[in-house]
Amino acid sequence: MFCFELEPAIPLLTVTQKGVWTAATVATFEPAFRQELKRLLVSGRPTSLIIEIRATVPRDLLVTKALRAMVARLGHLNADRTAVVSSLGFADLQAGRIPDPNTRIFTSIVQARDWVTNKPGESLSMTSGNEPSDASPEGSVVHVRGPADVDFVLTPAAALETARRISDAAVEVLLETASATGSARHSDVSSSKARTPDLVPALE
């Protein structure tokens, strides 16, 4: 159900969680997780943690609550940087509502590892693409692929909400761009009109 990989030289702890979890699974996981976090702290340097959730269905709400309560009990054992990777995308993680700036959610283990191994002061670099992602139904979920390393699944409800949010954001960007372009053109016209009297004496 879970396994650990400790890389003390970084220092980084990667936790892989598989299968369908129950409250009993969380109870078994917590002491083992605490022991690994203690080993992670031995270096005395800023620590990083990756939690990769390999699940095919969203977790039960009781399990989610139990995991959150467990994290709250960790105290000083918490890593300085935590990346959560979910094959279910933001649906399993409630749209990524994590207030801690040192915790981020990813759909790619590569992106997660790049972020946690950067210096704490560095921000996650983003690239702008002009190719749309592909989306297809797969059983009870929607699978989103490409471009680059985008690969995750969402429940139908999460897919619809994500599509709405992306659409709203795209419209806002288009409106702001159009407004900025209009302002620039107005400024150019005004400047041109302001310069016209200077040309009159030369034409007389």
PDB file of C-alpha atoms in Angstrom:
ATOM      1  CA  MET A   1       0.000   0.000   0.000  1.00  0.00           C
ATOM      2  CA  PHE A   2       2.950   2.324   0.566  1.00  0.00           C
ATOM      3  CA  CYS A   3       6.737   2.399   0.223  1.00  0.00           C
ATOM      4  CA  PHE A   4       9.557   4.858   0.975  1.00  0.00           C
ATOM      5  CA  GLU A   5      12.717   5.925  -0.833  1.00  0.00           C
ATOM      6  CA  LEU A   6      15.159   8.061   1.125  1.00  0.00           C
ATOM      7  CA  GLU A   7      17.915  10.030  -0.616  1.00  0.00           C
ATOM      8  CA  PRO A   8      19.937  11.510   2.277  1.00  0.00           C
ATOM      9  CA  ALA A   9      22.394  13.294  -0.012  1.00  0.00           C
ATOM     10  CA  ILE A  10      19.679  15.698  -1.275  1.00  0.00           C
ATOM     11  CA  PRO A  11      17.972  15.183   1.312  1.00  0.00           C
ATOM     12  CA  LEU A  12      14.692  13.903  -0.174  1.00  0.00           C
ATOM     13  CA  LEU A  13      12.084  11.385   0.911  1.00  0.00           C
ATOM     14  CA  THR A  14       9.746   9.979  -1.737  1.00  0.00           C
ATOM     15  CA  VAL A  15       6.590   8.241  -0.536  1.00  0.00           C
ATOM     16  CA  THR A  16       4.574   6.136  -2.954  1.00  0.00           C
ATOM     17  CA  GLN A  17       0.985   5.347  -1.992  1.00  0.00           C
ATOM     18  CA  LYS A  18      -0.954   2.721  -3.933  1.00  0.00           C
ATOM     19  CA  GLY A  19      -4.321   1.017  -3.875  1.00  0.00           C
ATOM     20  CA  VAL A  20      -7.502   1.840  -2.011  1.00  0.00           C
ATOM     21  CA  TRP A  21      -6.800   3.206   1.453  1.00  0.00           C
ATOM     22  CA  THR A  22      -8.908   2.949   4.589  1.00  0.00           C
ATOM     23  CA  ALA A  23      -8.625   4.562   8.020  1.00  0.00           C
ATOM     24  CA  ALA A  24      -6.767   1.415   9.122  1.00  0.00           C
ATOM     25  CA  THR A  25      -4.217   1.979   6.342  1.00  0.00           C
ATOM     26  CA  VAL A  26      -3.601   5.514   7.607  1.00  0.00           C
ATOM     27  CA  ALA A  27      -3.097   4.185  11.142  1.00  0.00           C
ATOM     28  CA  THR A  28      -0.464   1.742   9.857  1.00  0.00           C
ATOM     29  CA  PHE A  29       1.158   4.350   7.626  1.00  0.00           C
ATOM     30  CA  GLU A  30       1.648   7.077  10.258  1.00  0.00           C
ATOM     31  CA  PRO A  31       4.303   5.417  12.505  1.00  0.00           C
ATOM     32  CA  ALA A  32       6.275   4.195   9.486  1.00  0.00           C
ATOM     33  CA  PHE A  33       6.085   7.662   7.906  1.00  0.00           C
ATOM     34  CA  ARG A  34       7.238   9.332  11.119  1.00  0.00           C
ATOM     35  CA  GLN A  35      10.251   7.037  11.315  1.00  0.00           C
ATOM     36  CA  GLU A  36      11.286   7.918   7.741  1.00  0.00           C
ATOM     37  CA  LEU A  37      10.853  11.652   8.408  1.00  0.00           C
ATOM     38  CA  LYS A  38      13.139  11.356  11.438  1.00  0.00           C
ATOM     39  CA  ARG A  39      15.785   9.788   9.214  1.00  0.00           C
ATOM     40  CA  LEU A  40      15.291  12.637   6.734  1.00  0.00           C
ATOM     41  CA  LEU A  41      16.064  15.220   9.448  1.00  0.00           C
ATOM     42  CA  VAL A  42      19.433  13.690  10.327  1.00  0.00           C
ATOM     43  CA  SER A  43      21.291  15.774   7.724  1.00  0.00           C
ATOM     44  CA  GLY A  44      20.342  19.016   9.474  1.00  0.00           C
ATOM     45  CA  ARG A  45      19.730  20.662   6.079  1.00  0.00           C
ATOM     46  CA  PRO A  46      16.444  21.853   4.466  1.00  0.00           C
ATOM     47  CA  THR A  47      14.418  18.754   3.646  1.00  0.00           C
ATOM     48  CA  SER A  48      12.165  17.822   0.735  1.00  0.00           C
ATOM     49  CA  LEU A  49       9.274  15.384   0.492  1.00  0.00           C
ATOM     50  CA  ILE A  50       7.418  13.936  -2.484  1.00  0.00           C
ATOM     51  CA  ILE A  51       4.160  12.073  -1.938  1.00  0.00           C
ATOM     52  CA  GLU A  52       3.080  10.214  -5.066  1.00  0.00           C
ATOM     53  CA  ILE A  53      -0.517   8.984  -4.955  1.00  0.00           C
ATOM     54  CA  ARG A  54      -1.070   6.162  -7.429  1.00  0.00           C
ATOM     55  CA  ALA A  55      -4.809   5.714  -7.225  1.00  0.00           C
ATOM     56  CA  THR A  56      -7.462   4.880  -9.796  1.00  0.00           C
ATOM     57  CA  VAL A  57     -10.393   6.291  -7.829  1.00  0.00           C
ATOM     58  CA  PRO A  58     -10.734   9.323  -5.524  1.00  0.00           C
ATOM     59  CA  ARG A  59     -10.184   8.621  -1.844  1.00  0.00           C
ATOM     60  CA  ASP A  60     -12.971   8.291   0.653  1.00  0.00           C
ATOM     61  CA  LEU A  61     -13.647  11.510   2.577  1.00  0.00           C
ATOM     62  CA  LEU A  62     -12.930   9.807   5.915  1.00  0.00           C
ATOM     63  CA  VAL A  63      -9.505   8.723   4.643  1.00  0.00           C
ATOM     64  CA  THR A  64      -8.776  12.250   3.424  1.00  0.00           C
ATOM     65  CA  LYS A  65      -9.686  13.680   6.827  1.00  0.00           C
ATOM     66  CA  ALA A  66      -7.552  11.073   8.611  1.00  0.00           C
ATOM     67  CA  LEU A  67      -4.544  11.956   6.441  1.00  0.00           C
ATOM     68  CA  ARG A  68      -4.980  15.675   7.086  1.00  0.00           C
ATOM     69  CA  ALA A  69      -5.179  15.039  10.823  1.00  0.00           C
ATOM     70  CA  MET A  70      -2.012  12.945  10.584  1.00  0.00           C
ATOM     71  CA  VAL A  71      -0.151  15.755   8.800  1.00  0.00           C
ATOM     72  CA  ALA A  72      -1.283  18.214  11.486  1.00  0.00           C
ATOM     73  CA  ARG A  73       0.242  15.939  14.146  1.00  0.00           C
ATOM     74  CA  LEU A  74       3.658  15.773  12.450  1.00  0.00           C
ATOM     75  CA  GLY A  75       4.791  19.142  13.793  1.00  0.00           C
ATOM     76  CA  HIS A  76       8.568  19.635  13.406  1.00  0.00           C
ATOM     77  CA  LEU A  77       8.802  16.440  11.365  1.00  0.00           C
ATOM     78  CA  ASN A  78       7.177  18.153   8.384  1.00  0.00           C
ATOM     79  CA  ALA A  79       9.565  18.666   5.479  1.00  0.00           C
ATOM     80  CA  ASP A  80      10.550  22.176   4.393  1.00  0.00           C
ATOM     81  CA  ARG A  81       9.164  21.499   0.918  1.00  0.00           C
ATOM     82  CA  THR A  82       6.428  19.035   0.013  1.00  0.00           C
ATOM     83  CA  ALA A  83       5.268  18.076  -3.468  1.00  0.00           C
ATOM     84  CA  VAL A  84       2.133  15.985  -3.889  1.00  0.00           C
ATOM     85  CA  VAL A  85       1.785  14.037  -7.143  1.00  0.00           C
ATOM     86  CA  SER A  86      -1.634  12.622  -7.973  1.00  0.00           C
ATOM     87  CA  SER A  87      -2.572  10.521 -10.997  1.00  0.00           C
ATOM     88  CA  LEU A  88      -6.104  11.777 -10.432  1.00  0.00           C
ATOM     89  CA  GLY A  89      -4.980  15.366 -10.797  1.00  0.00           C
ATOM     90  CA  PHE A  90      -6.646  18.010  -8.654  1.00  0.00           C
ATOM     91  CA  ALA A  91      -9.882  16.054  -8.271  1.00  0.00           C
ATOM     92  CA  ASP A  92      -8.408  13.774  -5.611  1.00  0.00           C
ATOM     93  CA  LEU A  93      -6.850  16.756  -3.842  1.00  0.00           C
ATOM     94  CA  GLN A  94      -9.893  19.048  -3.824  1.00  0.00           C
ATOM     95  CA  ALA A  95      -8.665  21.413  -6.550  1.00  0.00           C
ATOM     96  CA  GLY A  96      -5.284  21.902  -4.898  1.00  0.00           C
ATOM     97  CA  ARG A  97      -6.505  24.100  -2.064  1.00  0.00           C
ATOM     98  CA  ILE A  98      -3.307  24.077  -0.013  1.00  0.00           C
ATOM     99  CA  PRO A  99      -2.537  27.377   1.764  1.00  0.00           C
ATOM    100  CA  ASP A 100       1.106  26.525   2.549  1.00  0.00           C
ATOM    101  CA  PRO A 101       3.396  28.104  -0.126  1.00  0.00           C
ATOM    102  CA  ASN A 102       5.941  25.355   0.549  1.00  0.00           C
ATOM    103  CA  THR A 103       3.498  22.669  -0.559  1.00  0.00           C
ATOM    104  CA  ARG A 104       2.484  22.245  -4.187  1.00  0.00           C
ATOM    105  CA  ILE A 105       0.470  19.770  -6.210  1.00  0.00           C
ATOM    106  CA  PHE A 106       1.684  18.239  -9.479  1.00  0.00           C
ATOM    107  CA  THR A 107       0.453  15.688 -11.982  1.00  0.00           C
ATOM    108  CA  SER A 108       4.024  14.774 -12.976  1.00  0.00           C
ATOM    109  CA  ILE A 109       6.708  13.232 -10.771  1.00  0.00           C
ATOM    110  CA  VAL A 110       9.343  14.911 -12.964  1.00  0.00           C
ATOM    111  CA  GLN A 111       7.966  18.394 -12.267  1.00  0.00           C
ATOM    112  CA  ALA A 112       7.608  17.594  -8.572  1.00  0.00           C
ATOM    113  CA  ARG A 113      11.206  16.441  -8.285  1.00  0.00           C
ATOM    114  CA  ASP A 114      12.490  19.481 -10.176  1.00  0.00           C
ATOM    115  CA  TRP A 115      10.640  21.794  -7.799  1.00  0.00           C
ATOM    116  CA  VAL A 116      11.638  20.197  -4.490  1.00  0.00           C
ATOM    117  CA  THR A 117      15.293  19.930  -5.467  1.00  0.00           C
ATOM    118  CA  ASN A 118      15.543  23.626  -6.382  1.00  0.00           C
ATOM    119  CA  LYS A 119      16.681  26.155  -3.818  1.00  0.00           C
ATOM    120  CA  PRO A 120      13.827  27.281  -1.505  1.00  0.00           C
ATOM    121  CA  GLY A 121      13.986  30.823  -2.842  1.00  0.00           C
ATOM    122  CA  GLU A 122      13.571  29.799  -6.445  1.00  0.00           C
ATOM    123  CA  SER A 123      10.146  29.734  -8.013  1.00  0.00           C
ATOM    124  CA  LEU A 124       8.751  27.023 -10.263  1.00  0.00           C
ATOM    125  CA  SER A 125       9.443  27.913 -13.868  1.00  0.00           C
ATOM    126  CA  MET A 126       6.511  27.749 -16.270  1.00  0.00           C
ATOM    127  CA  THR A 127       6.444  27.536 -20.027  1.00  0.00           C
ATOM    128  CA  SER A 128       3.769  28.905 -22.321  1.00  0.00           C
ATOM    129  CA  GLY A 129       2.335  26.545 -24.922  1.00  0.00           C
ATOM    130  CA  ASN A 130       0.088  27.054 -27.899  1.00  0.00           C
ATOM    131  CA  GLU A 131      -0.983  23.434 -28.344  1.00  0.00           C
ATOM    132  CA  PRO A 132      -4.173  22.219 -26.628  1.00  0.00           C
ATOM    133  CA  SER A 133      -4.279  19.086 -24.492  1.00  0.00           C
ATOM    134  CA  ASP A 134      -6.184  15.990 -25.588  1.00  0.00           C
ATOM    135  CA  ALA A 135      -9.062  14.756 -23.423  1.00  0.00           C
ATOM    136  CA  SER A 136     -10.823  11.409 -23.749  1.00  0.00           C
ATOM    137  CA  PRO A 137     -13.286   9.368 -21.655  1.00  0.00           C
ATOM    138  CA  GLU A 138     -11.812   6.296 -19.949  1.00  0.00           C
ATOM    139  CA  GLY A 139     -14.337   4.367 -17.937  1.00  0.00           C
ATOM    140  CA  SER A 140     -15.568   6.639 -15.147  1.00  0.00           C
ATOM    141  CA  VAL A 141     -12.887   9.316 -15.591  1.00  0.00           C
ATOM    142  CA  VAL A 142     -11.617  11.828 -18.158  1.00  0.00           C
ATOM    143  CA  HIS A 143      -7.997  11.330 -19.254  1.00  0.00           C
ATOM    144  CA  VAL A 144      -6.037  14.473 -20.186  1.00  0.00           C
ATOM    145  CA  ARG A 145      -2.794  14.099 -22.155  1.00  0.00           C
ATOM    146  CA  GLY A 146      -0.120  16.398 -23.598  1.00  0.00           C
ATOM    147  CA  PRO A 147       1.522  18.517 -24.630  1.00  0.00           C
ATOM    148  CA  ALA A 148       4.883  17.874 -22.922  1.00  0.00           C
ATOM    149  CA  ASP A 149       4.487  15.667 -19.830  1.00  0.00           C
ATOM    150  CA  VAL A 150       0.842  16.482 -19.051  1.00  0.00           C
ATOM    151  CA  ASP A 151      -0.884  13.211 -18.161  1.00  0.00           C
ATOM    152  CA  PHE A 152      -3.643  12.958 -15.557  1.00  0.00           C
ATOM    153  CA  VAL A 153      -7.249  11.928 -15.056  1.00  0.00           C
ATOM    154  CA  LEU A 154     -10.226  13.747 -13.532  1.00  0.00           C
ATOM    155  CA  THR A 155     -13.680  12.765 -12.455  1.00  0.00           C
ATOM    156  CA  PRO A 156     -16.420  14.127 -14.772  1.00  0.00           C
ATOM    157  CA  ALA A 157     -17.415  16.778 -12.211  1.00  0.00           C
ATOM    158  CA  ALA A 158     -13.802  17.904 -11.755  1.00  0.00           C
ATOM    159  CA  ALA A 159     -13.260  17.930 -15.530  1.00  0.00           C
ATOM    160  CA  LEU A 160     -16.279  20.184 -16.066  1.00  0.00           C
ATOM    161  CA  GLU A 161     -15.202  22.549 -13.290  1.00  0.00           C
ATOM    162  CA  THR A 162     -11.614  22.626 -14.576  1.00  0.00           C
ATOM    163  CA  ALA A 163     -12.866  23.379 -18.096  1.00  0.00           C
ATOM    164  CA  ARG A 164     -15.001  26.236 -16.724  1.00  0.00           C
ATOM    165  CA  ARG A 165     -12.077  27.719 -14.791  1.00  0.00           C
ATOM    166  CA  ILE A 166      -9.740  27.498 -17.782  1.00  0.00           C
ATOM    167  CA  SER A 167     -12.380  29.101 -20.018  1.00  0.00           C
ATOM    168  CA  ASP A 168     -12.952  31.955 -17.546  1.00  0.00           C
ATOM    169  CA  ALA A 169      -9.212  32.565 -17.220  1.00  0.00           C
ATOM    170  CA  ALA A 170      -8.721  32.523 -21.005  1.00  0.00           C
ATOM    171  CA  VAL A 171     -11.527  35.042 -21.533  1.00  0.00           C
ATOM    172  CA  GLU A 172     -10.041  37.309 -18.856  1.00  0.00           C
ATOM    173  CA  VAL A 173      -6.605  37.203 -20.515  1.00  0.00           C
ATOM    174  CA  LEU A 174      -8.137  37.980 -23.937  1.00  0.00           C
ATOM    175  CA  LEU A 175     -10.093  40.916 -22.529  1.00  0.00           C
ATOM    176  CA  GLU A 176      -7.046  42.316 -20.730  1.00  0.00           C
ATOM    177  CA  THR A 177      -4.933  41.918 -23.878  1.00  0.00           C
ATOM    178  CA  ALA A 178      -7.565  43.657 -25.996  1.00  0.00           C
ATOM    179  CA  SER A 179      -7.838  46.456 -23.447  1.00  0.00           C
ATOM    180  CA  ALA A 180      -4.070  46.947 -23.343  1.00  0.00           C
ATOM    181  CA  THR A 181      -3.875  46.965 -27.152  1.00  0.00           C
ATOM    182  CA  GLY A 182      -6.713  49.506 -27.364  1.00  0.00           C
ATOM    183  CA  SER A 183      -5.021  51.766 -24.818  1.00  0.00           C
ATOM    184  CA  ALA A 184      -1.741  51.614 -26.747  1.00  0.00           C
ATOM    185  CA  ARG A 185      -3.476  52.531 -30.004  1.00  0.00           C
ATOM    186  CA  HIS A 186      -5.305  55.419 -28.346  1.00  0.00           C
ATOM    187  CA  SER A 187      -2.009  56.669 -26.955  1.00  0.00           C
ATOM    188  CA  ASP A 188      -0.403  56.523 -30.414  1.00  0.00           C
ATOM    189  CA  VAL A 189      -3.292  58.467 -31.986  1.00  0.00           C
ATOM    190  CA  SER A 190      -3.179  61.091 -29.229  1.00  0.00           C
ATOM    191  CA  SER A 191       0.567  61.492 -29.657  1.00  0.00           C
ATOM    192  CA  SER A 192       0.117  61.876 -33.408  1.00  0.00           C
ATOM    193  CA  LYS A 193      -2.532  64.564 -32.949  1.00  0.00           C
ATOM    194  CA  ALA A 194      -0.320  66.371 -30.464  1.00  0.00           C
ATOM    195  CA  ARG A 195       2.517  66.489 -32.986  1.00  0.00           C
ATOM    196  CA  THR A 196       0.391  67.761 -35.906  1.00  0.00           C
ATOM    197  CA  PRO A 197       0.635  71.522 -35.022  1.00  0.00           C
ATOM    198  CA  ASP A 198       4.409  71.221 -35.170  1.00  0.00           C
ATOM    199  CA  LEU A 199       4.109  70.224 -38.845  1.00  0.00           C
ATOM    200  CA  VAL A 200       1.883  73.149 -39.873  1.00  0.00           C
ATOM    201  CA  PRO A 201       4.612  75.825 -40.021  1.00  0.00           C
ATOM    202  CA  ALA A 202       6.741  73.565 -42.182  1.00  0.00           C
ATOM    203  CA  LEU A 203       3.902  73.090 -44.655  1.00  0.00           C
ATOM    204  CA  GLU A 204       3.053  76.793 -44.970  1.00  0.00           C
TER     205      GLU A 204
END
